XYZ file of C-alpha atoms in Angstrom:
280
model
C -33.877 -28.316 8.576
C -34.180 -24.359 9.534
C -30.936 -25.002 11.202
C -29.011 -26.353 7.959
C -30.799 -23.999 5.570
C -29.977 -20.686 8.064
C -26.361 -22.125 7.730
C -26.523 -22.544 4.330
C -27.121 -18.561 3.854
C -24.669 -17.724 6.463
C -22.070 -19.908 4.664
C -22.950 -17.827 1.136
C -22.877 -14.481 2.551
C -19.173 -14.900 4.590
C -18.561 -16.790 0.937
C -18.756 -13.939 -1.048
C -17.495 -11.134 1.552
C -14.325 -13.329 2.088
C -13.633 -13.794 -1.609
C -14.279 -10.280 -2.227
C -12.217 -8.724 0.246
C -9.264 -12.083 1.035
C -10.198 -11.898 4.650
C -12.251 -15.162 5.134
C -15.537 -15.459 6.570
C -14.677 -15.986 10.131
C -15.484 -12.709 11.551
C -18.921 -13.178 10.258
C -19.296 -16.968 11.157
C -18.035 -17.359 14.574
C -20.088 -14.323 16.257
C -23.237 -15.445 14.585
C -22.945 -19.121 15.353
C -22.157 -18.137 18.991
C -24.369 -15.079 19.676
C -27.492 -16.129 17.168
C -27.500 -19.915 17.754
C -25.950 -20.740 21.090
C -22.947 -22.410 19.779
C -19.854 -23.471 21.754
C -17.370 -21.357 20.631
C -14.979 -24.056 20.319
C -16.842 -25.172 17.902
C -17.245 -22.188 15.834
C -13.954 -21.878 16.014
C -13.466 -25.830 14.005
C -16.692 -24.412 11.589
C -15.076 -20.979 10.875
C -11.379 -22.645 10.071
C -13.085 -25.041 7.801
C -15.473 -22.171 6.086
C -12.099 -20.445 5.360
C -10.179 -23.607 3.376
C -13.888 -23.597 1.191
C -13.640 -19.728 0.873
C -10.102 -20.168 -0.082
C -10.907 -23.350 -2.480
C -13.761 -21.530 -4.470
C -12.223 -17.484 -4.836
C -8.981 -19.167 -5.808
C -9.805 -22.110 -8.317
C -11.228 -18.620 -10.242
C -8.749 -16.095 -9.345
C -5.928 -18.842 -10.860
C -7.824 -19.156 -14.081
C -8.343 -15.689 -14.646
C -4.400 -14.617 -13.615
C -5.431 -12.781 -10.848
C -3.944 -13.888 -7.607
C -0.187 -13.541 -7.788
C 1.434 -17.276 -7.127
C 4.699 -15.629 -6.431
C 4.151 -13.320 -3.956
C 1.397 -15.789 -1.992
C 4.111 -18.035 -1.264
C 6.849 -15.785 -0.504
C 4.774 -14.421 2.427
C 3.484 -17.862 3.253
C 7.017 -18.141 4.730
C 6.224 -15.503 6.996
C 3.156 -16.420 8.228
C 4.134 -19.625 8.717
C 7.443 -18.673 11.099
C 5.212 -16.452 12.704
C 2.165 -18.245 13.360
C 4.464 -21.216 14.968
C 6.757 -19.050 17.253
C 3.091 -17.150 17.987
C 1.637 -20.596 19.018
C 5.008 -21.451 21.254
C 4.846 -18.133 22.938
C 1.717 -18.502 24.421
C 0.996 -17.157 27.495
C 4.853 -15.103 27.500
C 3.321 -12.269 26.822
C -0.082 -10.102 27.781
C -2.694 -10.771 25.630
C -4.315 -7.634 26.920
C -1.381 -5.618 25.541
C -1.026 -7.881 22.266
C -4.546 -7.084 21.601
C -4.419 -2.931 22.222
C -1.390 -3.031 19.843
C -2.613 -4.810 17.061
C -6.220 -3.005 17.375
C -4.583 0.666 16.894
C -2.430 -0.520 13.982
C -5.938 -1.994 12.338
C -7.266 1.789 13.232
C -4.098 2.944 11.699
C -4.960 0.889 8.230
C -8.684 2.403 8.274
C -6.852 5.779 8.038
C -5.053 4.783 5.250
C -7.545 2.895 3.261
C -9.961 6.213 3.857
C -6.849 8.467 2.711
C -6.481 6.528 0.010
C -10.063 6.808 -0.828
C -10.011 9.991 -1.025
C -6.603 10.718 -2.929
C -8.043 13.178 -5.552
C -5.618 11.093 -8.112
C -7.514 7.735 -7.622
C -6.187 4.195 -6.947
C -2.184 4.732 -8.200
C -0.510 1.213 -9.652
C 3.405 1.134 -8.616
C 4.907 0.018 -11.966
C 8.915 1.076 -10.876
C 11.682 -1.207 -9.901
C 12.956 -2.895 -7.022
C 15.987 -4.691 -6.471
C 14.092 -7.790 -4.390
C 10.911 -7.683 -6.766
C 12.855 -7.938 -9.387
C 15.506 -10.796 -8.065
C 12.326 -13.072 -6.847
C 9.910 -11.863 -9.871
C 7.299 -10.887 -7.814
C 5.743 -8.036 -10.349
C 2.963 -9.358 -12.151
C 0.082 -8.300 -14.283
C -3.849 -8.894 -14.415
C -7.018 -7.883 -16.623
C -9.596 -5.456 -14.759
C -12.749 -5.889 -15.739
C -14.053 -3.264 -14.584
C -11.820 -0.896 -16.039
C -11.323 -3.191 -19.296
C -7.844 -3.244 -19.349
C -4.403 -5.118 -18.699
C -2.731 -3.953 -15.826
C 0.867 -4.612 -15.088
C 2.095 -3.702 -11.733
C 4.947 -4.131 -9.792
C 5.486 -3.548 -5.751
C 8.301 -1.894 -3.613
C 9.088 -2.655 0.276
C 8.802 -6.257 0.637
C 11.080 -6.725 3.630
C 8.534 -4.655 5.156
C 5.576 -6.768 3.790
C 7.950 -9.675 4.829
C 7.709 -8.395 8.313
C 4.179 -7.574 8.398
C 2.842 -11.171 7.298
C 5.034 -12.624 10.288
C 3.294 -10.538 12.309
C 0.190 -11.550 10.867
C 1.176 -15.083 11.726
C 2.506 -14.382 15.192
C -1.347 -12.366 16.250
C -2.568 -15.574 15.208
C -0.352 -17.799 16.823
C -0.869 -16.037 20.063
C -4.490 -14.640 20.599
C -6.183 -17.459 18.166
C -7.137 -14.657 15.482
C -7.906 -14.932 11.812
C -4.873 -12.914 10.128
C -6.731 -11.570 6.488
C -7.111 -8.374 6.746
C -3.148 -7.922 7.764
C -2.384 -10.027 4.926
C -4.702 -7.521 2.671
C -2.840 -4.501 4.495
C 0.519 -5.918 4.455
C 0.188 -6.135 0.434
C -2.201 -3.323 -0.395
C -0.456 -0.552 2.238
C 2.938 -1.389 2.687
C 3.622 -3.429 -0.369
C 1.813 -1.254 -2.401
C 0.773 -4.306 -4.329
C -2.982 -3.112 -6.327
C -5.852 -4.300 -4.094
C -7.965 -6.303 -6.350
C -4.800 -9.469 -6.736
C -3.636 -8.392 -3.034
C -7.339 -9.911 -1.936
C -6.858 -12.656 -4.474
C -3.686 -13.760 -3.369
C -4.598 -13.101 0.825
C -7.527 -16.126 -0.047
C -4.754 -18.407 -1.131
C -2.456 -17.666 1.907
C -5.689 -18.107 4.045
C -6.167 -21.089 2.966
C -3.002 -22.883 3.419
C -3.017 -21.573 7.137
C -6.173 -22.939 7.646
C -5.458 -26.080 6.461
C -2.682 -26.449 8.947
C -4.535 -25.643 11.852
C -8.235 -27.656 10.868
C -6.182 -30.632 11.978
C -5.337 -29.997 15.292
C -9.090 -29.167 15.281
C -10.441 -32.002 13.964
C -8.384 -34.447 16.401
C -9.150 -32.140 19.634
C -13.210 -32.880 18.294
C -13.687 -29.291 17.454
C -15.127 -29.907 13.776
C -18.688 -31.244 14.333
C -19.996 -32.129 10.255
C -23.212 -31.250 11.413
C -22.278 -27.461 11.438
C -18.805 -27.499 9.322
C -20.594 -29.687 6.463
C -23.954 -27.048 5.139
C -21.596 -23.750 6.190
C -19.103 -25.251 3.783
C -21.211 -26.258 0.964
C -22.591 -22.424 1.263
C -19.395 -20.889 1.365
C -17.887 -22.597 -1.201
C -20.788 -21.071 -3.419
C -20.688 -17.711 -2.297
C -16.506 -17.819 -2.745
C -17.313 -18.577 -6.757
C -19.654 -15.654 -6.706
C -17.897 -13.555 -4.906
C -14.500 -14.431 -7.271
C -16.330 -13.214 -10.090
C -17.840 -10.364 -8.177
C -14.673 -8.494 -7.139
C -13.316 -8.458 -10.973
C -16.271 -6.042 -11.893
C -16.090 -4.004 -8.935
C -14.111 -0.877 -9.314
C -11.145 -0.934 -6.127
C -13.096 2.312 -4.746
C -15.906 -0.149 -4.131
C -13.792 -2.927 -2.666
C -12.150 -0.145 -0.501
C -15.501 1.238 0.618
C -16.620 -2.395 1.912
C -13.307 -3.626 3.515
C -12.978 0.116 5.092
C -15.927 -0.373 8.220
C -14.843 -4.210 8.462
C -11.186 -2.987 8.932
C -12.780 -0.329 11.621
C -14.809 -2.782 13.478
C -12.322 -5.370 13.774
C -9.911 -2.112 15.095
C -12.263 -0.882 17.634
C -13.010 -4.469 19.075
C -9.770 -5.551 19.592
C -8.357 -2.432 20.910
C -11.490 -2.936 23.265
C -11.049 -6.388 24.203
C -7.661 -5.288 24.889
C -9.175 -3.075 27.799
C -11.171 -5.880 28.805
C -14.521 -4.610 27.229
C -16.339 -7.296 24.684
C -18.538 -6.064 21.710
């Protein structure tokens, strides 16, 4: 019973820090069911993948309804990911992992430099609203209410081959080192994009969770998804992914920045780490 209720918690904390931020809760999930509770990590793993589809069903059943996520641009990317994550999953083993690690852990330090540049920038969070010959062809631009600034905002985004290229290799880290891919997806939109960050988190949870759910079956026929574990840490998460949907509309992007900015850090420093053959 202590087991299911701790579980419970964990599942509505990573809820409402995935929803807030698009990253998913597995960051949080998998070292504390591991480290904390003695879990096989294999099946972590199977608990984490199925925490992120509930994340992905709660933030975005609320993010749809209130025009936030942008439909358009989720499954443009998806394309992506998708190419990259399979070729990532073929090329196993072709190339160092050690290496694949280093490189994606300095261009996650790279992002923390931006996002803390960015929060910073004397002229606050800046909304592209010009034109672009692909935005424009494929319709990407959108527009959303801020609540917390009580206004419509209508935004539009410039550099998506770049974007394009950034969510395949998103896909392809995950493919090949068996990663959770968010916070590129939040980068790839929010930095290079320059897609606002409040719908670029919105629409990452919706990418997340199609990935997911193309990967929890290979997991559930390799016996990785125990119900014991997956069930409570879903119920949880799908909870703290409603409140944390309706959280991030209030919150000012500054805020949002301020919270993804050490996550963004930590997940640099350990990879770059691992990458040297040093866990944390």
């Amino acid at each position: 019973m202590n087991s299911m209720l701790l579980l419970l918690i964990m599942g509505v904390g990573a809820g409402v820090l995935g929803a807030i931020l698009g990253i998913g809760g597995g960051m949080i999930i998998t070292p504390v069911l591991t480290i904390m509770m003695g879990l096989d990590i294999k099946y972590a793993i199977g608990a984490s993948i199925i925490s992120v589809i509930a994340t992905s069903s709660g933030s975005t059943i609320a993010y749809l309804k209130d025009d936030m996520l942008n439909l358009r641009v989720a499954m443009f990317l998806e394309i992506a990911t998708t190419v990259g994550a399979i070729m990532g999953a073929l090329l196993v083993g072709v190339f160092s992992s050690s290496f694949l690690y280093v490189l994606f852990g300095f261009f996650l330090l790279y992002s923390t430099y931006n996002m803390i540049r960015k929060l910073f920038d004397k002229k606050g969070e800046q909304v592209f609203t010009g034109h672009d010959p692909i935005v424009d062809k494929f319709k990407l631009a959108s527009t959303y209410y801020d609540k917390s600034e009580q206004k419509q905002i209508d935004y539009s985004m410039k550099n998506v081959p770049g974007g394009f290229i950034m969510m395949w290799a998103a896909g392809l880290a995950s493919g090949l080192l068996g990663i959770g891919s968010g916070a590129f997806k939040v980068i790839a939109m929010d930095t290079i994009m320059k897609m606002p960050l409040k719908p670029s988190s919105a629409t990452s949870n919706l990418m997340m969770g199609v990935t997911a759910a193309a990967s929890a079956t290979v997991y559930f026929f390799n016996g990785s998804i125990r119900p014991d574990i997956a069930a409570p840490l879903a119920i949880g998460v799908l909870v703290g992914a409603t409140i944390g949907a309706r959280l991030m509309q209030v919150l000012k992007p500054r805020v949002i920045r301020m919270i993804f900015i050490p996550i963004i850090l930590y997940m640099g420093v350990q990879m770059a780490l691992k990458g040297f053959g040093v866990n944390i």
